[in-house]
Amino acid sequence: MTRDALHAFIDRMPKAEIHVHLEGSVRPRTVLELAAKNGVPAPAPDEAALQKFFTFSDFDHFIDCYIAVCTTLRQPEDFARIVREIGEDAAAQNIRYMELHFNPATNVRKRGLDFHEMLAGMNEGRREARDRFGVEMRWIADGVRDEGAAHRSVARTVDWITDLSPEDGVIALGLGGSEVGFPPDLFVEEFARVRDAGLHVVAHAGETTGPETIWNSIRLLHAERIGHGIRAIDDPALVAYLAETGIPLEVCPVSNVCTRVVDSLPDHPFPALDAAGVMVTVNSDDPPLFNTTLTNEFRVLADVWDYDADGIERIAANGLRAAFIPPAEKDAMLAAFAVECAALRQEVGLPAREIG
Ligand SMILES: [Zn+2]
């Protein structure tokens, strides 16, 4: 098996992504154009300077970059545009299904947007992404745990999303922002309200803090998936628990290196978590901010961690298995992906998948 064949397979295989941030996926050129259109200061004068600004020193700098992008988003049509463009960029990687995190409290409260108008803009872009590029999208509304009145940010987000119809595409509540000093116990009531409304719940945990945050996100918030969750590796009992329950981790390898929560890709716990039987998925988090793509993340599996085509196809399928899609629809998608992968393997000169 040649490296080229494996890369061709990775580039063209059907993909699903379940941890990627709407506001962290805006094309750099679009950030500059929206800043000019909306008369707000651009984070940098040109694309090259913007890319330099997006070079990370640590997690706090990442948050600054993320907020700088949010500042340029002022009107519903801006959201329609960025969603449409994310759909176009996804189609180029053969991503067929995405669950996108977005941050209503930050966008609405700080920029004077109306939540429902913003969501209508997002859904206009979502329709275009589906119709023009064949990319299906769903929304995960993130509450911000560390914003001034943190409790209110999450509570407000819950108020908004528990009062929507399924056509609005919001399927879950998430919990974002800095983990340090804002443990899951603060948000028990809000997460219960969302679950009672029949929505899913997920939480970033174990990215910048340890296993305890993951445990409490599961025990107290009943999180169905964990964003990042890589610090689980520090607690063998937690690794065993995750493997036994099948609670998926939404792992974002390049992001973890950029924000310096791991030293390097060879040091990343992904292969160890996978080997221990944890349901790991691969995601790009904030692709332009981390100079990555979902395809690039899968190349890490091949080039850094020595995964073969079988392993890569298995992990890619995990992304769909962990998605919040009704079971019958999910089974049909998994079957279609498997057929497509089999044909693609033959086309690029890879052996057929070993069953079992
Ligand atoms: Zn994230």
PDB file of C-alpha atoms in Angstrom, residues 89-309:
ATOM      1  CA  ASP A  89     -15.394  24.023   2.155  1.00  0.00           C
ATOM      2  CA  ALA A  90     -16.888  20.843   3.647  1.00  0.00           C
ATOM      3  CA  ALA A  91     -18.011  19.544   0.248  1.00  0.00           C
ATOM      4  CA  ALA A  92     -14.438  19.942  -1.046  1.00  0.00           C
ATOM      5  CA  GLN A  93     -13.417  17.379   1.602  1.00  0.00           C
ATOM      6  CA  ASN A  94     -16.444  15.151   0.992  1.00  0.00           C
ATOM      7  CA  ILE A  95     -17.847  15.973   4.444  1.00  0.00           C
ATOM      8  CA  ARG A  96     -21.520  15.038   4.212  1.00  0.00           C
ATOM      9  CA  TYR A  97     -22.735  15.686   7.732  1.00  0.00           C
ATOM     10  CA  MET A  98     -21.726  18.278  10.327  1.00  0.00           C
ATOM     11  CA  GLU A  99     -22.800  19.186  13.826  1.00  0.00           C
ATOM     12  CA  LEU A 100     -21.694  22.786  14.260  1.00  0.00           C
ATOM     13  CA  HIS A 101     -21.308  24.428  17.640  1.00  0.00           C
ATOM     14  CA  PHE A 102     -22.393  28.053  17.780  1.00  0.00           C
ATOM     15  CA  ASN A 103     -22.346  30.614  20.496  1.00  0.00           C
ATOM     16  CA  PRO A 104     -25.634  32.477  20.803  1.00  0.00           C
ATOM     17  CA  ALA A 105     -24.949  34.344  24.035  1.00  0.00           C
ATOM     18  CA  THR A 106     -21.750  35.923  22.745  1.00  0.00           C
ATOM     19  CA  ASN A 107     -23.218  36.890  19.391  1.00  0.00           C
ATOM     20  CA  VAL A 108     -26.606  38.051  20.598  1.00  0.00           C
ATOM     21  CA  ARG A 109     -25.913  39.803  23.850  1.00  0.00           C
ATOM     22  CA  LYS A 110     -22.672  41.502  22.907  1.00  0.00           C
ATOM     23  CA  ARG A 111     -23.505  42.501  19.345  1.00  0.00           C
ATOM     24  CA  GLY A 112     -27.154  43.428  19.612  1.00  0.00           C
ATOM     25  CA  LEU A 113     -28.336  40.656  17.305  1.00  0.00           C
ATOM     26  CA  ASP A 114     -31.726  39.051  17.740  1.00  0.00           C
ATOM     27  CA  PHE A 115     -31.352  35.312  18.454  1.00  0.00           C
ATOM     28  CA  HIS A 116     -34.131  34.232  16.099  1.00  0.00           C
ATOM     29  CA  GLU A 117     -32.933  36.471  13.279  1.00  0.00           C
ATOM     30  CA  MET A 118     -29.404  35.130  13.667  1.00  0.00           C
ATOM     31  CA  LEU A 119     -30.703  31.538  13.612  1.00  0.00           C
ATOM     32  CA  ALA A 120     -32.814  32.328  10.537  1.00  0.00           C
ATOM     33  CA  GLY A 121     -29.642  33.547   8.802  1.00  0.00           C
ATOM     34  CA  MET A 122     -27.808  30.384   9.819  1.00  0.00           C
ATOM     35  CA  ASN A 123     -30.673  28.264   8.519  1.00  0.00           C
ATOM     36  CA  GLU A 124     -30.701  30.104   5.199  1.00  0.00           C
ATOM     37  CA  GLY A 125     -27.020  29.147   4.862  1.00  0.00           C
ATOM     38  CA  ARG A 126     -27.823  25.603   6.007  1.00  0.00           C
ATOM     39  CA  ARG A 127     -30.429  25.190   3.254  1.00  0.00           C
ATOM     40  CA  GLU A 128     -27.958  26.450   0.670  1.00  0.00           C
ATOM     41  CA  ALA A 129     -25.236  24.125   1.970  1.00  0.00           C
ATOM     42  CA  ARG A 130     -27.636  21.204   1.611  1.00  0.00           C
ATOM     43  CA  ASP A 131     -29.074  22.157  -1.775  1.00  0.00           C
ATOM     44  CA  ARG A 132     -25.905  23.364  -3.479  1.00  0.00           C
ATOM     45  CA  PHE A 133     -23.205  21.264  -1.840  1.00  0.00           C
ATOM     46  CA  GLY A 134     -24.988  18.205  -0.448  1.00  0.00           C
ATOM     47  CA  VAL A 135     -23.819  18.909   3.106  1.00  0.00           C
ATOM     48  CA  GLU A 136     -26.281  18.252   5.923  1.00  0.00           C
ATOM     49  CA  MET A 137     -25.850  20.386   9.063  1.00  0.00           C
ATOM     50  CA  ARG A 138     -27.233  20.490  12.600  1.00  0.00           C
ATOM     51  CA  TRP A 139     -26.588  23.027  15.370  1.00  0.00           C
ATOM     52  CA  ILE A 140     -25.252  22.646  18.902  1.00  0.00           C
ATOM     53  CA  ALA A 141     -25.795  25.808  20.972  1.00  0.00           C
ATOM     54  CA  ASP A 142     -22.881  26.367  23.331  1.00  0.00           C
ATOM     55  CA  GLY A 143     -23.359  28.141  26.630  1.00  0.00           C
ATOM     56  CA  VAL A 144     -20.264  29.995  27.780  1.00  0.00           C
ATOM     57  CA  ARG A 145     -19.248  28.763  31.198  1.00  0.00           C
ATOM     58  CA  ASP A 146     -16.815  31.564  32.059  1.00  0.00           C
ATOM     59  CA  GLU A 147     -18.595  34.677  30.794  1.00  0.00           C
ATOM     60  CA  GLY A 148     -19.111  37.367  33.463  1.00  0.00           C
ATOM     61  CA  ALA A 149     -22.538  36.160  34.534  1.00  0.00           C
ATOM     62  CA  ALA A 150     -21.739  32.630  33.439  1.00  0.00           C
ATOM     63  CA  HIS A 151     -24.837  31.139  34.870  1.00  0.00           C
ATOM     64  CA  ARG A 152     -26.999  33.564  32.944  1.00  0.00           C
ATOM     65  CA  SER A 153     -25.193  32.922  29.647  1.00  0.00           C
ATOM     66  CA  VAL A 154     -25.930  29.218  29.865  1.00  0.00           C
ATOM     67  CA  ALA A 155     -29.458  29.784  31.240  1.00  0.00           C
ATOM     68  CA  ARG A 156     -30.244  32.252  28.463  1.00  0.00           C
ATOM     69  CA  THR A 157     -29.010  29.795  25.845  1.00  0.00           C
ATOM     70  CA  VAL A 158     -31.280  27.155  27.354  1.00  0.00           C
ATOM     71  CA  ASP A 159     -34.263  29.555  27.238  1.00  0.00           C
ATOM     72  CA  TRP A 160     -33.689  30.100  23.539  1.00  0.00           C
ATOM     73  CA  ILE A 161     -33.159  26.541  22.389  1.00  0.00           C
ATOM     74  CA  THR A 162     -35.913  24.860  24.394  1.00  0.00           C
ATOM     75  CA  ASP A 163     -38.450  26.992  22.559  1.00  0.00           C
ATOM     76  CA  LEU A 164     -37.642  26.038  18.958  1.00  0.00           C
ATOM     77  CA  SER A 165     -39.116  23.656  16.406  1.00  0.00           C
ATOM     78  CA  PRO A 166     -37.157  20.713  14.952  1.00  0.00           C
ATOM     79  CA  GLU A 167     -36.911  22.550  11.602  1.00  0.00           C
ATOM     80  CA  ASP A 168     -34.642  25.081  13.314  1.00  0.00           C
ATOM     81  CA  GLY A 169     -31.955  22.398  13.391  1.00  0.00           C
ATOM     82  CA  VAL A 170     -30.774  22.886  16.991  1.00  0.00           C
ATOM     83  CA  ILE A 171     -30.257  19.408  18.413  1.00  0.00           C
ATOM     84  CA  ALA A 172     -28.173  19.930  21.540  1.00  0.00           C
ATOM     85  CA  LEU A 173     -26.793  22.164  24.250  1.00  0.00           C
ATOM     86  CA  GLY A 174     -23.018  22.348  24.608  1.00  0.00           C
ATOM     87  CA  LEU A 175     -20.772  23.937  27.193  1.00  0.00           C
ATOM     88  CA  GLY A 176     -17.779  25.973  26.000  1.00  0.00           C
ATOM     89  CA  GLY A 177     -15.338  28.584  27.254  1.00  0.00           C
ATOM     90  CA  SER A 178     -12.555  28.202  29.764  1.00  0.00           C
ATOM     91  CA  GLU A 179     -12.914  25.138  31.995  1.00  0.00           C
ATOM     92  CA  VAL A 180     -10.678  26.445  34.760  1.00  0.00           C
ATOM     93  CA  GLY A 181     -12.723  27.692  37.718  1.00  0.00           C
ATOM     94  CA  PHE A 182     -16.100  26.867  36.132  1.00  0.00           C
ATOM     95  CA  PRO A 183     -16.851  23.219  36.943  1.00  0.00           C
ATOM     96  CA  PRO A 184     -19.884  21.297  35.644  1.00  0.00           C
ATOM     97  CA  ASP A 185     -21.682  21.482  39.015  1.00  0.00           C
ATOM     98  CA  LEU A 186     -22.571  25.117  38.231  1.00  0.00           C
ATOM     99  CA  PHE A 187     -24.796  24.075  35.345  1.00  0.00           C
ATOM    100  CA  VAL A 188     -26.735  21.077  36.619  1.00  0.00           C
ATOM    101  CA  GLU A 189     -30.123  22.799  36.545  1.00  0.00           C
ATOM    102  CA  GLU A 190     -29.706  24.175  33.009  1.00  0.00           C
ATOM    103  CA  PHE A 191     -28.637  20.829  31.593  1.00  0.00           C
ATOM    104  CA  ALA A 192     -31.601  19.125  33.256  1.00  0.00           C
ATOM    105  CA  ARG A 193     -33.947  21.624  31.624  1.00  0.00           C
ATOM    106  CA  VAL A 194     -32.503  20.882  28.192  1.00  0.00           C
ATOM    107  CA  ARG A 195     -32.752  17.116  28.672  1.00  0.00           C
ATOM    108  CA  ASP A 196     -36.361  17.507  29.830  1.00  0.00           C
ATOM    109  CA  ALA A 197     -37.071  19.376  26.589  1.00  0.00           C
ATOM    110  CA  GLY A 198     -35.901  16.325  24.640  1.00  0.00           C
ATOM    111  CA  LEU A 199     -32.649  17.812  23.374  1.00  0.00           C
ATOM    112  CA  HIS A 200     -29.202  16.248  23.540  1.00  0.00           C
ATOM    113  CA  VAL A 201     -26.412  17.501  25.805  1.00  0.00           C
ATOM    114  CA  VAL A 202     -22.648  17.593  25.278  1.00  0.00           C
ATOM    115  CA  ALA A 203     -19.823  19.425  27.055  1.00  0.00           C
ATOM    116  CA  HIS A 204     -16.237  20.436  26.435  1.00  0.00           C
ATOM    117  CA  ALA A 205     -14.320  18.753  29.262  1.00  0.00           C
ATOM    118  CA  GLY A 206     -10.871  17.412  29.950  1.00  0.00           C
ATOM    119  CA  GLU A 207      -9.228  19.730  27.441  1.00  0.00           C
ATOM    120  CA  THR A 208      -7.576  22.235  29.784  1.00  0.00           C
ATOM    121  CA  THR A 209      -8.523  20.533  33.061  1.00  0.00           C
ATOM    122  CA  GLY A 210      -8.261  16.952  34.278  1.00  0.00           C
ATOM    123  CA  PRO A 211     -10.406  13.804  34.424  1.00  0.00           C
ATOM    124  CA  GLU A 212     -12.602  15.189  37.225  1.00  0.00           C
ATOM    125  CA  THR A 213     -14.295  17.583  34.787  1.00  0.00           C
ATOM    126  CA  ILE A 214     -15.075  14.671  32.467  1.00  0.00           C
ATOM    127  CA  TRP A 215     -16.449  12.562  35.325  1.00  0.00           C
ATOM    128  CA  ASN A 216     -18.672  15.407  36.507  1.00  0.00           C
ATOM    129  CA  SER A 217     -19.852  16.290  33.009  1.00  0.00           C
ATOM    130  CA  ILE A 218     -21.072  12.708  32.733  1.00  0.00           C
ATOM    131  CA  ARG A 219     -22.370  12.247  36.290  1.00  0.00           C
ATOM    132  CA  LEU A 220     -23.881  15.677  36.898  1.00  0.00           C
ATOM    133  CA  LEU A 221     -24.753  16.966  33.429  1.00  0.00           C
ATOM    134  CA  HIS A 222     -25.358  13.568  31.779  1.00  0.00           C
ATOM    135  CA  ALA A 223     -23.271  14.657  28.806  1.00  0.00           C
ATOM    136  CA  GLU A 224     -23.782  12.182  25.953  1.00  0.00           C
ATOM    137  CA  ARG A 225     -20.463  13.069  24.339  1.00  0.00           C
ATOM    138  CA  ILE A 226     -17.360  14.816  25.612  1.00  0.00           C
ATOM    139  CA  GLY A 227     -15.662  17.606  23.647  1.00  0.00           C
ATOM    140  CA  HIS A 228     -11.941  16.774  23.576  1.00  0.00           C
ATOM    141  CA  GLY A 229     -11.866  14.646  26.748  1.00  0.00           C
ATOM    142  CA  ILE A 230      -8.238  13.754  26.153  1.00  0.00           C
ATOM    143  CA  ARG A 231      -7.232  14.124  29.821  1.00  0.00           C
ATOM    144  CA  ALA A 232      -9.252  10.967  30.435  1.00  0.00           C
ATOM    145  CA  ILE A 233      -5.955   9.262  29.727  1.00  0.00           C
ATOM    146  CA  ASP A 234      -4.745  10.353  33.194  1.00  0.00           C
ATOM    147  CA  ASP A 235      -7.369   8.192  34.930  1.00  0.00           C
ATOM    148  CA  PRO A 236      -7.430   4.468  34.047  1.00  0.00           C
ATOM    149  CA  ALA A 237     -10.824   4.043  35.753  1.00  0.00           C
ATOM    150  CA  LEU A 238     -12.295   6.748  33.518  1.00  0.00           C
ATOM    151  CA  VAL A 239     -10.776   5.208  30.388  1.00  0.00           C
ATOM    152  CA  ALA A 240     -12.352   1.876  31.355  1.00  0.00           C
ATOM    153  CA  TYR A 241     -15.678   3.566  32.046  1.00  0.00           C
ATOM    154  CA  LEU A 242     -15.682   5.365  28.683  1.00  0.00           C
ATOM    155  CA  ALA A 243     -14.807   2.140  26.879  1.00  0.00           C
ATOM    156  CA  GLU A 244     -17.563   0.249  28.656  1.00  0.00           C
ATOM    157  CA  THR A 245     -20.294   2.849  28.166  1.00  0.00           C
ATOM    158  CA  GLY A 246     -19.279   3.886  24.647  1.00  0.00           C
ATOM    159  CA  ILE A 247     -19.547   7.586  25.513  1.00  0.00           C
ATOM    160  CA  PRO A 248     -17.752   9.180  22.549  1.00  0.00           C
ATOM    161  CA  LEU A 249     -14.884  11.651  22.737  1.00  0.00           C
ATOM    162  CA  GLU A 250     -14.833  14.412  20.130  1.00  0.00           C
ATOM    163  CA  VAL A 251     -11.073  14.617  19.680  1.00  0.00           C
ATOM    164  CA  CYS A 252      -9.462  17.516  17.793  1.00  0.00           C
ATOM    165  CA  PRO A 253      -5.755  16.606  17.481  1.00  0.00           C
ATOM    166  CA  VAL A 254      -4.273  19.677  15.750  1.00  0.00           C
ATOM    167  CA  SER A 255      -6.293  22.027  17.961  1.00  0.00           C
ATOM    168  CA  ASN A 256      -4.778  20.372  21.033  1.00  0.00           C
ATOM    169  CA  VAL A 257      -1.263  21.089  19.811  1.00  0.00           C
ATOM    170  CA  CYS A 258      -2.101  24.678  18.766  1.00  0.00           C
ATOM    171  CA  THR A 259      -3.598  25.542  22.154  1.00  0.00           C
ATOM    172  CA  ARG A 260      -0.681  23.735  23.817  1.00  0.00           C
ATOM    173  CA  VAL A 261      -2.771  21.297  25.803  1.00  0.00           C
ATOM    174  CA  VAL A 262      -0.505  18.574  24.382  1.00  0.00           C
ATOM    175  CA  ASP A 263       3.156  19.058  23.519  1.00  0.00           C
ATOM    176  CA  SER A 264       3.121  17.478  20.073  1.00  0.00           C
ATOM    177  CA  LEU A 265       1.120  15.111  17.880  1.00  0.00           C
ATOM    178  CA  PRO A 266       3.374  12.122  18.681  1.00  0.00           C
ATOM    179  CA  ASP A 267       2.598  12.791  22.375  1.00  0.00           C
ATOM    180  CA  HIS A 268      -1.174  12.929  21.787  1.00  0.00           C
ATOM    181  CA  PRO A 269      -3.227  10.325  23.728  1.00  0.00           C
ATOM    182  CA  PHE A 270      -5.576   9.584  20.788  1.00  0.00           C
ATOM    183  CA  PRO A 271      -3.982   6.242  19.780  1.00  0.00           C
ATOM    184  CA  ALA A 272      -3.838   5.077  23.403  1.00  0.00           C
ATOM    185  CA  LEU A 273      -7.489   5.966  24.013  1.00  0.00           C
ATOM    186  CA  ASP A 274      -8.460   4.159  20.809  1.00  0.00           C
ATOM    187  CA  ALA A 275      -6.413   1.099  21.746  1.00  0.00           C
ATOM    188  CA  ALA A 276      -8.165   1.035  25.140  1.00  0.00           C
ATOM    189  CA  GLY A 277     -11.523   0.736  23.393  1.00  0.00           C
ATOM    190  CA  VAL A 278     -12.751   4.311  23.860  1.00  0.00           C
ATOM    191  CA  MET A 279     -15.087   5.548  21.113  1.00  0.00           C
ATOM    192  CA  VAL A 280     -12.873   8.279  19.639  1.00  0.00           C
ATOM    193  CA  THR A 281     -13.852  10.586  16.781  1.00  0.00           C
ATOM    194  CA  VAL A 282     -11.722  13.001  14.768  1.00  0.00           C
ATOM    195  CA  ASN A 283     -12.681  16.653  14.344  1.00  0.00           C
ATOM    196  CA  SER A 284     -11.164  19.970  13.293  1.00  0.00           C
ATOM    197  CA  ASP A 285     -12.604  22.296  16.024  1.00  0.00           C
ATOM    198  CA  ASP A 286     -11.782  25.697  14.440  1.00  0.00           C
ATOM    199  CA  PRO A 287     -10.095  24.833  11.142  1.00  0.00           C
ATOM    200  CA  PRO A 288      -8.848  28.219   9.815  1.00  0.00           C
ATOM    201  CA  LEU A 289      -7.743  29.278  13.278  1.00  0.00           C
ATOM    202  CA  PHE A 290      -5.641  26.138  13.600  1.00  0.00           C
ATOM    203  CA  ASN A 291      -4.608  26.051   9.957  1.00  0.00           C
ATOM    204  CA  THR A 292      -6.183  22.625   9.579  1.00  0.00           C
ATOM    205  CA  THR A 293      -9.035  20.774   7.840  1.00  0.00           C
ATOM    206  CA  LEU A 294     -10.852  17.571   8.701  1.00  0.00           C
ATOM    207  CA  THR A 295      -8.915  15.865   5.899  1.00  0.00           C
ATOM    208  CA  ASN A 296      -5.676  17.071   7.475  1.00  0.00           C
ATOM    209  CA  GLU A 297      -6.752  15.649  10.849  1.00  0.00           C
ATOM    210  CA  PHE A 298      -7.238  12.229   9.240  1.00  0.00           C
ATOM    211  CA  ARG A 299      -3.816  12.537   7.615  1.00  0.00           C
ATOM    212  CA  VAL A 300      -2.394  12.839  11.127  1.00  0.00           C
ATOM    213  CA  LEU A 301      -3.808   9.393  11.854  1.00  0.00           C
ATOM    214  CA  ALA A 302      -1.970   7.980   8.849  1.00  0.00           C
ATOM    215  CA  ASP A 303       1.260   9.975   8.961  1.00  0.00           C
ATOM    216  CA  VAL A 304       1.904  10.423  12.680  1.00  0.00           C
ATOM    217  CA  TRP A 305       0.113   7.503  14.321  1.00  0.00           C
ATOM    218  CA  ASP A 306       0.530   4.940  11.576  1.00  0.00           C
ATOM    219  CA  TYR A 307      -3.140   4.079  11.065  1.00  0.00           C
ATOM    220  CA  ASP A 308      -3.866   2.010   7.955  1.00  0.00           C
ATOM    221  CA  ALA A 309      -6.934   2.346   5.740  1.00  0.00           C
TER     222      ALA A 309
END
